[in-house]
Tab-separated table of C-alpha atoms in Angstrom:
chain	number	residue	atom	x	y	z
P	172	UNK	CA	140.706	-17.417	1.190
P	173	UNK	CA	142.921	-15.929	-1.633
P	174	UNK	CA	143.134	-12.434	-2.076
P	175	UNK	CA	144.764	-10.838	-5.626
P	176	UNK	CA	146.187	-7.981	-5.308
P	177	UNK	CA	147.851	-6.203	-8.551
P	178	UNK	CA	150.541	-3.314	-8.224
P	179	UNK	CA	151.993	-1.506	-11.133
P	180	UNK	CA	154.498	0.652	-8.552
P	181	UNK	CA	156.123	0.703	-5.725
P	182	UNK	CA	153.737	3.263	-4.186
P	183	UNK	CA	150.940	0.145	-4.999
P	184	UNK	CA	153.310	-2.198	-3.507
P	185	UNK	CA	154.091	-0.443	-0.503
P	186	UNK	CA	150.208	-0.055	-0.006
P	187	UNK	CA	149.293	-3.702	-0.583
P	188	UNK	CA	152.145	-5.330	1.927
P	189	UNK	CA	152.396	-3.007	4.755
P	190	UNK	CA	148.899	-3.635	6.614
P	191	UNK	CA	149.926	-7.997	5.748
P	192	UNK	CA	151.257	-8.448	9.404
P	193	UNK	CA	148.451	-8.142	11.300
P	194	UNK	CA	146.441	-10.486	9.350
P	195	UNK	CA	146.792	-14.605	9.657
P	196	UNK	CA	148.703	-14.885	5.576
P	197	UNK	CA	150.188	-18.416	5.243
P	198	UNK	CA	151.434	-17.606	1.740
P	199	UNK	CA	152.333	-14.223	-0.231
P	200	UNK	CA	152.794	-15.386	-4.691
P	201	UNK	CA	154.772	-12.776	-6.212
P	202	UNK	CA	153.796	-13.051	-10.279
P	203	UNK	CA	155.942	-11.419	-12.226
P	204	UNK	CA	160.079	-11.190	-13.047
P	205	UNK	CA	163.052	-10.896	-11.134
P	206	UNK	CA	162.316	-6.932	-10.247
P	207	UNK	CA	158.714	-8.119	-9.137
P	208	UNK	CA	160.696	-10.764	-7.075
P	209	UNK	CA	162.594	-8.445	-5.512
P	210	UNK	CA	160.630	-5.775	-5.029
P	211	UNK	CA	157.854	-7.696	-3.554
P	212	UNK	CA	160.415	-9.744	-1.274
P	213	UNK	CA	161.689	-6.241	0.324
P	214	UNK	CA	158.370	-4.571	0.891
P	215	UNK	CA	157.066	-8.033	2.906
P	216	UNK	CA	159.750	-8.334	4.757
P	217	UNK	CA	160.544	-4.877	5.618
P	218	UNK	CA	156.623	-4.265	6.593
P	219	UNK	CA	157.000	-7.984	9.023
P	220	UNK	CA	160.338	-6.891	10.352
P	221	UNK	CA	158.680	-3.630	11.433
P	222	UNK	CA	155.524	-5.475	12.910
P	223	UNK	CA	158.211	-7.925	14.982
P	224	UNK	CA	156.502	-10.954	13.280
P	225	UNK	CA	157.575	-14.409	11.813
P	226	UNK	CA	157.729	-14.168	7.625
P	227	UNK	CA	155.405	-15.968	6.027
P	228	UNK	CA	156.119	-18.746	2.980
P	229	UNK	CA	156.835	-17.368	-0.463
P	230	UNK	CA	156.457	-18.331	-3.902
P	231	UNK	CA	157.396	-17.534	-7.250
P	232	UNK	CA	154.939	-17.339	-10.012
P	233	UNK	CA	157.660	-16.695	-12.820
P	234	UNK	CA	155.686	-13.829	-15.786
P	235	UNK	CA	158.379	-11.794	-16.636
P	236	UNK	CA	160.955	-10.731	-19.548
P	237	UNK	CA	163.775	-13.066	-18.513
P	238	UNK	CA	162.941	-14.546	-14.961
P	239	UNK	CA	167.104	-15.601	-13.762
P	240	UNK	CA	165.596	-15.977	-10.144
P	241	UNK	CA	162.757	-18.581	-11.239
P	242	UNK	CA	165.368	-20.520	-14.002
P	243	UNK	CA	167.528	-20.743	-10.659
P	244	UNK	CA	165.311	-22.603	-8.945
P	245	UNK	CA	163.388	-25.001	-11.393
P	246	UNK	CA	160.203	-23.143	-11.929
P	247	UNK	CA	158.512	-23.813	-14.599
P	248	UNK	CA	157.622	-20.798	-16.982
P	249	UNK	CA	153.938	-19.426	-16.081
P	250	UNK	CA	152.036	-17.055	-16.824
P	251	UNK	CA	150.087	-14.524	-14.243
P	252	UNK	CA	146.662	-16.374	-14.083
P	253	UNK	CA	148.889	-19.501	-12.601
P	254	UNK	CA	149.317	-17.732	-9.742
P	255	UNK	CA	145.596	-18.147	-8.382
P	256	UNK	CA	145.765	-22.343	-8.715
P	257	UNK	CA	149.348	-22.554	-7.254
P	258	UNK	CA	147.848	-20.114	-4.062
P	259	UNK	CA	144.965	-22.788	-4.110
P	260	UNK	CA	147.611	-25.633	-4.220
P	261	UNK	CA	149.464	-24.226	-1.566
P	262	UNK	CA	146.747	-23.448	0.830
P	263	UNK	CA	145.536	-26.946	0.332
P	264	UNK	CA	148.550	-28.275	1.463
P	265	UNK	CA	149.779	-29.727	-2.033
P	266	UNK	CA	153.127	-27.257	-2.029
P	267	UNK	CA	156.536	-29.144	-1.602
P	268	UNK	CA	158.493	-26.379	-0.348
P	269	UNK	CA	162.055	-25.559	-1.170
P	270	UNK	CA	164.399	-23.343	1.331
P	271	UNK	CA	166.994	-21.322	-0.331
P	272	UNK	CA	169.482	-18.495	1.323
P	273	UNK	CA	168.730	-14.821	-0.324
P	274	UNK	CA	170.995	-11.514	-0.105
P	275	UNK	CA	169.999	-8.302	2.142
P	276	UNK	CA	171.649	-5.442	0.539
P	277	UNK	CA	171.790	-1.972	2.398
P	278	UNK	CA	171.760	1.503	0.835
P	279	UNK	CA	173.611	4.613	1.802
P	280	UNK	CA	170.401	6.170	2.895
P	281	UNK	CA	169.493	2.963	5.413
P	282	UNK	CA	167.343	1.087	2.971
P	283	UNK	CA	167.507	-2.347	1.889
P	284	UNK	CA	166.286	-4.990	-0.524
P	285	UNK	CA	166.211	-8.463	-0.034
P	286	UNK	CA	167.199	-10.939	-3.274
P	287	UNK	CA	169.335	-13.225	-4.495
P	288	UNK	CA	171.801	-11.239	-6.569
P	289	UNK	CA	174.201	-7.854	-6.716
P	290	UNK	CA	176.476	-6.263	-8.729
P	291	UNK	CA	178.288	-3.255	-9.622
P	292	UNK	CA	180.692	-2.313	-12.181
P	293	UNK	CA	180.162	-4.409	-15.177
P	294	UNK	CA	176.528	-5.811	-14.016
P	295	UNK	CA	175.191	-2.405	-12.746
P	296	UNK	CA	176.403	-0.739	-16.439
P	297	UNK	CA	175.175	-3.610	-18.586
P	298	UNK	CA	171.640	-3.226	-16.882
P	299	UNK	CA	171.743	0.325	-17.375
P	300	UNK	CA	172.061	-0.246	-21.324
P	301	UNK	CA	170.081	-2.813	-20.929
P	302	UNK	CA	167.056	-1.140	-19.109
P	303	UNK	CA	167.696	2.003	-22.092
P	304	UNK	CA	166.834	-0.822	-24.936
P	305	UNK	CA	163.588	-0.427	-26.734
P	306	UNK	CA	162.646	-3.714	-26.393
P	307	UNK	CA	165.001	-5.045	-23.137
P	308	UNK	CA	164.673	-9.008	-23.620
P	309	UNK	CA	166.471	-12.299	-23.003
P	310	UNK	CA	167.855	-11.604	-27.152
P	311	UNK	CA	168.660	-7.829	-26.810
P	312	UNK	CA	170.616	-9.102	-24.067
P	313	UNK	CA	172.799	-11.681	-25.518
P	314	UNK	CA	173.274	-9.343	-28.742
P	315	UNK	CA	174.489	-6.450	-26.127
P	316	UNK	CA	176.934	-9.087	-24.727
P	317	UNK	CA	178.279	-9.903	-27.851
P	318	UNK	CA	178.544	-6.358	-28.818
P	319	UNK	CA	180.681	-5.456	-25.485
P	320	UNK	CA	183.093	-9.048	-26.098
P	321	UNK	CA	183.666	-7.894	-29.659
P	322	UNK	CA	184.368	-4.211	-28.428
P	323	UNK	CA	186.679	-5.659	-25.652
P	324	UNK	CA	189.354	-6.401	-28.510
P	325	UNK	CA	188.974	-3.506	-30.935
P	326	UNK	CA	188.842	-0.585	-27.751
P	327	UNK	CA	185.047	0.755	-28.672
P	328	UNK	CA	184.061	3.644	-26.606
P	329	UNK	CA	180.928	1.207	-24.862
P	330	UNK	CA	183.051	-1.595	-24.472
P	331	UNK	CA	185.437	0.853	-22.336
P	332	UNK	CA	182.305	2.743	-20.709
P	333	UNK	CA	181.237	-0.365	-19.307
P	334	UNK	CA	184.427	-2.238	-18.109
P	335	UNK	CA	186.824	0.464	-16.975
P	336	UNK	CA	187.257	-0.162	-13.207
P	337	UNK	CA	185.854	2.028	-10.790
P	338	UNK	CA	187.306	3.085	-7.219
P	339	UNK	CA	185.344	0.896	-5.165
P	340	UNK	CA	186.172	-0.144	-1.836
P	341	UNK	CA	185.725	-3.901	-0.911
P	342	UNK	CA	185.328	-5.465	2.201
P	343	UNK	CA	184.889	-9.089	2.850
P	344	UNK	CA	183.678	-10.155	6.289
P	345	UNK	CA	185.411	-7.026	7.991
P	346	UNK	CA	188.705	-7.200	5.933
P	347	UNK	CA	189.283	-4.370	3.982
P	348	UNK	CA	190.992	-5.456	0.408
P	349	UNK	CA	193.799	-3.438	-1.009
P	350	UNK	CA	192.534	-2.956	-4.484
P	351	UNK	CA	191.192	0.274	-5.307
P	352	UNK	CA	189.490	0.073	-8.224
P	353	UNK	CA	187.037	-2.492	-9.744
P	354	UNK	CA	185.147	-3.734	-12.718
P	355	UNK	CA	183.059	-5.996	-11.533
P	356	UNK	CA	181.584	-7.300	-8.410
P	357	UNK	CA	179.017	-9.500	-8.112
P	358	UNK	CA	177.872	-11.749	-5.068
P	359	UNK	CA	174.711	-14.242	-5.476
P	360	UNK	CA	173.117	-17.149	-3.945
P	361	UNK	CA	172.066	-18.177	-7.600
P	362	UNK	CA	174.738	-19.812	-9.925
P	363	UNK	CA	173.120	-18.521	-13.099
P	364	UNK	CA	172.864	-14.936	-12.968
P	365	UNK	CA	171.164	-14.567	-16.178
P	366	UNK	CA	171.973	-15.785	-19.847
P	367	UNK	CA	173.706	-18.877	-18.318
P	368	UNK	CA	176.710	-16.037	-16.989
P	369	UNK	CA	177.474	-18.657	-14.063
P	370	UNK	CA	180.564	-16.607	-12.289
P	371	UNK	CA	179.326	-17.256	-8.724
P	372	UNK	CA	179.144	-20.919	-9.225
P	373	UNK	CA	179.498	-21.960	-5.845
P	374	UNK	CA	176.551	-20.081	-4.756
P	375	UNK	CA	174.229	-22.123	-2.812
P	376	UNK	CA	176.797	-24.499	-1.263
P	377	UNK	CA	175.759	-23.149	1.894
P	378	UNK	CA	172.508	-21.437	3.431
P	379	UNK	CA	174.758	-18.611	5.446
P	380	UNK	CA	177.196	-18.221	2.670
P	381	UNK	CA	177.346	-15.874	-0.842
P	382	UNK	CA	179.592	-16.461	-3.020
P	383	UNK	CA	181.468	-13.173	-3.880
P	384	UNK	CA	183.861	-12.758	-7.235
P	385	UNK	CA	185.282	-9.197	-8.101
P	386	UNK	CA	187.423	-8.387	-11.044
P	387	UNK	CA	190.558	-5.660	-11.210
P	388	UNK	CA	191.171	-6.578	-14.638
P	389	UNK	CA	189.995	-4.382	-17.584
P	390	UNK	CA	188.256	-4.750	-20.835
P	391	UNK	CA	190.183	-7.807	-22.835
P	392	UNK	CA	191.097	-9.844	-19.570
P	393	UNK	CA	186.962	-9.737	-18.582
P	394	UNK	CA	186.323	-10.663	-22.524
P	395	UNK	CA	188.597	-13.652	-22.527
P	396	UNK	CA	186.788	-14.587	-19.109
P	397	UNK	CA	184.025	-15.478	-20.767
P	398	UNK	CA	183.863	-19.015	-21.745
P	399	UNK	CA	184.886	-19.849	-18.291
P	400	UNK	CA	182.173	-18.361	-16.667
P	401	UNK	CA	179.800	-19.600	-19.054
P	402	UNK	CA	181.459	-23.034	-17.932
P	403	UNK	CA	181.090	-22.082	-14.231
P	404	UNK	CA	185.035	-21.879	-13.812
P	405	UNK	CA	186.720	-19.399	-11.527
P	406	UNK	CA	188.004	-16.366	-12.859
P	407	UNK	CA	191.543	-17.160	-14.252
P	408	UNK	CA	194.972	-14.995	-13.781
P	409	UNK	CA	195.586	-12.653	-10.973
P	410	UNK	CA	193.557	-9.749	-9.743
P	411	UNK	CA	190.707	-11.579	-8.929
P	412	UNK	CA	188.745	-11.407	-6.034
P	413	UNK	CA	186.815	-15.258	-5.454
P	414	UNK	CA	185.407	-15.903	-1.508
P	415	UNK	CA	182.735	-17.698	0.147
P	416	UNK	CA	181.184	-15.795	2.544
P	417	UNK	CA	178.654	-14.299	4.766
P	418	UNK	CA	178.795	-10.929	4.299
């Protein structure tokens, strides 16, 4: 049996996962972008966690804007009606099923989401311009990146809104760094985290490892940093954070 089951908030969502545990689901298809992904992810597994029962599979029907977490993993582009034959597929025993680590991240008020990437500083401004776009896609995107390297070098007032460091305090498996302030951080299980930005490029190596890089540097050092991380290089210079690790 496949049930379809459409949400357009996170009321819906919360509505449509949490009664899931106490019936026999094999598979849950999330069809939609990298929000959907993530949203959908953290509502299942918070409602099975609470229930004390064993996750079902997963899979990614990839239907939105951009879709980083489906490019990640070698999904072909779908659209939302795909999502019925691949539940079929699946439930027929035709899946070939792929294991990959993702990221819990907890709030300040006890919540959490489960996905594959974070970031603050740089990645949490650039999605807030982003998100403010009239029409937020994978080209608004790369023009707002160009517009924040050119800005870099001549000092525009969004080039220094979005990479001034922030205090931020940093701790890497219980080890407290000394830096105080920060202008990005970003840790992800995915190399790619959108528009081929690869900075954690080791992510993946290992299933209980994220690969963490953090930045003290200000707006021209993160500008010139960009070729390399479109190359999947480490960050070069000092005051640079760049770790493997599990929390």
């Amino acid at each position: 049996e496949v049930r379809w089951v459409e949400t357009h908030t996170l009321g819906d969502l919360a509505a449509a996962t949490r009664d899931l545990p106490r019936e026999p689901i094999e598979w849950v298809v999330f069809a939609g972008g990298d929000g959907t992904v993530m949203a959908g992810l953290s509502a299942v597994v918070s409602a099975y966690e609470a229930a004390g029962r064993p996750l079902p599979e997963f899979a990614i029907v990839p239907a939105g804007t951009v879709s980083t977490i489906a490019k990640n993993l070698d999904l072909p582009r779908r659209g939302v009606s795909h999502a019925r034959r691949l539940l079929t597929s699946a439930l027929a025993g035709r899946a070939h099923i792929v294991r990959h680590p993702t990221l819990r991240v907890r709030d300040a008020a006890g919540g959490h989401r489960i996905g594959f990437i974070f970031g603050t500083g740089l990645v949490a401004q650039f999605f807030d311009l982003y998100d403010a776009l009239p029409d937020p896609n994978a080209a608004s995107a790369a023009k707002l990146v160009a517009r924040l390297f050119a800005g870099a070098f001549t000092g525009s007032a969004l080039a220094r809104r979005v990479l001034t460091p922030l205090p931020i305090k940093l701790e890497i498996d219980g080890n407290a760094l000394h830096h105080t302030r920060y202008s990005l951080i970003v840790s992800s299980t995915l190399k790619d985290v959108g528009l081929h930005l690869r900075p954690t490029f080791r992510a993946g190596e290992r299933d209980d490892r994220l690969h963490v890089v953090a930045s003290t540097r200000e707006a021209v050092n993160l500008a010139l940093q960009l070729p390399g991380v479109l190359g999947g290089t480490p960050l070069r210079g000092a005051g640079h954070v760049d770790a493997l690790a599990p929390r």
